[in-house]
Structure formats: structure tokens, C-alpha cells
Amino acid sequence: MNEKVFATLKSAETEDWFDMHIMRPLSYLWVRLFDRLNVHPNTVTVLSMIIGGGSCIFFAHGSFYYEGTTGLIYNIIAILLLMWAALFDCVDGQLARLTGKKSRLGRILDGVAGFMWYIPIYFGLTYRFYNHHSIEFGLLGISDTPTNIYIATAVVMCLGFASGLYGLASQQRLADYYIQIHLFSLKGAKGSELDTYVQQKKIYEEMSWKESRIWKFFQKTYVDYTRAQEAVTPEFQNLRAVLKEKYNDTDHIPQEVFDEVHRNSLPLMKYVLMLMFNFRTLILASTCLLDVPVLCFILETFGLTLLAHYVNRRHEGFCRRIAVSLNDQTTSPLND
């Protein structure tokens, strides 16, 4: 990878193969263009939301089985639009790091961008199932009657809700947190965006509704975001408390502690990245092209949820061991 491109990344360890070799080099070209045009990173994030959300129009069409070549083209356009949105999602962060135009609003917008893509897409897929469901009905032996269509569509809508709330939202929120923890172990506090619920809540409470209703609304969503991250990582929160009690601030934490967290976190990164955009898009694209998009909801709701639980259990486990080791004055933090 070009050194100039590499310099705009958070870390090669938090990028998968597709990002490193395809998305990041392409996004860097956009970064250079937007830098010359003096486009703000937050503007790029908003563009990614519009493009990604707009793909729902094309995802709502059946693919080749139902709508022939036209349907196949519509689905390919939908996938390309979603990839374009993902490309701009890479661009905003790289542009912010290149130009130094980092902001709390940018961090919040970046966190909600994926939801702004997938919410309309999930509605589009539900509408698609309402119109095109003969494959699923045939496999399950269901008669294609109006009553059965309404009931099945309601079930698919519930699956889509579960996929979005317990799949997309919780999984990507957890994955984002683990990426920030990994960056913290690699680069320290200045190299990550490892925010805390208490800190963000204080910022929210100090803001005035009169000055900026929109900004305070976005901050409230980020407060809830950080609270949810901390709620599912109690062992890491305990490790954080132990580190604060023993060393007061991050500048005094021994390097061996950072190294131990990094050593345990690194093997989990390949699973964490599977909870992020690229693998999720692969599932969405393949199931839509095969004309069984309901399978995407099932795989996200159950398959990726199991993966998220596995990653969470492993991560919590090593955080617990390190905390116990730090509390034991006779044991080095390097011992598991």
C-alpha cells in the first residue's frame, strides 16, 4: 500500500483485506479531491448516508429469478450504491485525519451512518418479500394466498426489526468499541476514540437546547451509544477502573499492560471485522442476487449474533485475567 494512503489509516490491524487493497486506495483518491475542493469530512458522511439509503429503491426489486435481466441490473446497481456509500464512509475518516478536521459531531455521524443506510434497505427488502416470495413459499409448502402473504410479510418485518436492532445495531456498536479498545492498546488515548458514557453525558447536560437543538439531539444519541457499549463489556469497564486506580491516567500505564491487551485483542480482530460492513454487505448482496433476501435477516439475527457473543466472551475473558493480574501485587500483568 502507498505510504500516503497508509498514513491516513487508523491502523492496518483494524482493516480487512478488502479495505486495505481495494477500498482504502480508492477512497484516498476521493480524499485528495475533496481536500482540494475544501469539502468538510462531515459533508462526505452525509453524502454516504444519502447514497446508501437511496440504494433501497433498487434493493426493493426482485433479481433475475423474479424480474429477469432488469431485476438483476437493479440489484447490481443497489450493491454498487451501497459500496459507494461505504467508500465515502472510509473517505470521511481519512479526510479528517489528513486535514485535521476532526470533530465530535463527525464521530457521532460516522457511528450512525450505517444505520441510515440499512434502515431504508430493510424496509425495501420487506416490501420486496411482499411482492416476491414464491421461492420461500415453495420451500416451506405455503399456499400463495392473500392471508398467508400478509402473515408471512409481518413475520419477515419482525425478522428485519430483529436483524436491525439485535443484529446490525448491537453488533456494529460492539465491533466499533472493540476496534477503539484495540487502537487504545496500540496507540494510547490519543490514537483512539474510546469515549466514556459519563464523559459524554456530562457534555450533553452542559449543552443548551436553545443554542443547538440538532447538536444536542445527536449528542443524546451518542450518550446512549456509549452507555450500550459499556453495558455489554463489564469486565473491560472493571479493567479500566483498576487501571485508573493504580495509575491515575493513561500516561502512567506501563507499556507491558498495553502490550498484553494488544496481544489478546489482535487475534479477535478478524472476527470483529466480520461484524462490520464488508462481510455484512457480502451476505446482503449474495442473498439478494439469489432472490432470497429474507435469508440475510436470518443470518444476521442468528449467525452474526452468535459470532458477536463469542467475541464478547473472549474479550471479556482476557480483560478479567489482566485485571486480576494487576490486582495481585505478586503477579506480573503479563501472566495470564
PDB file of C-alpha atoms in Angstrom, residues 15 107 205 230 253:
ATOM      1  CA  GLU A  15      -8.681  -3.159   8.368  1.00  0.00           C
ATOM      2  CA  ARG A 107     -17.538  10.847  15.333  1.00  0.00           C
ATOM      3  CA  GLU A 205     -26.014  18.049  30.216  1.00  0.00           C
ATOM      4  CA  GLU A 230     -20.259  -0.176  28.339  1.00  0.00           C
ATOM      5  CA  ILE A 253       0.174   2.922  32.448  1.00  0.00           C
TER       6      ILE A 253
END
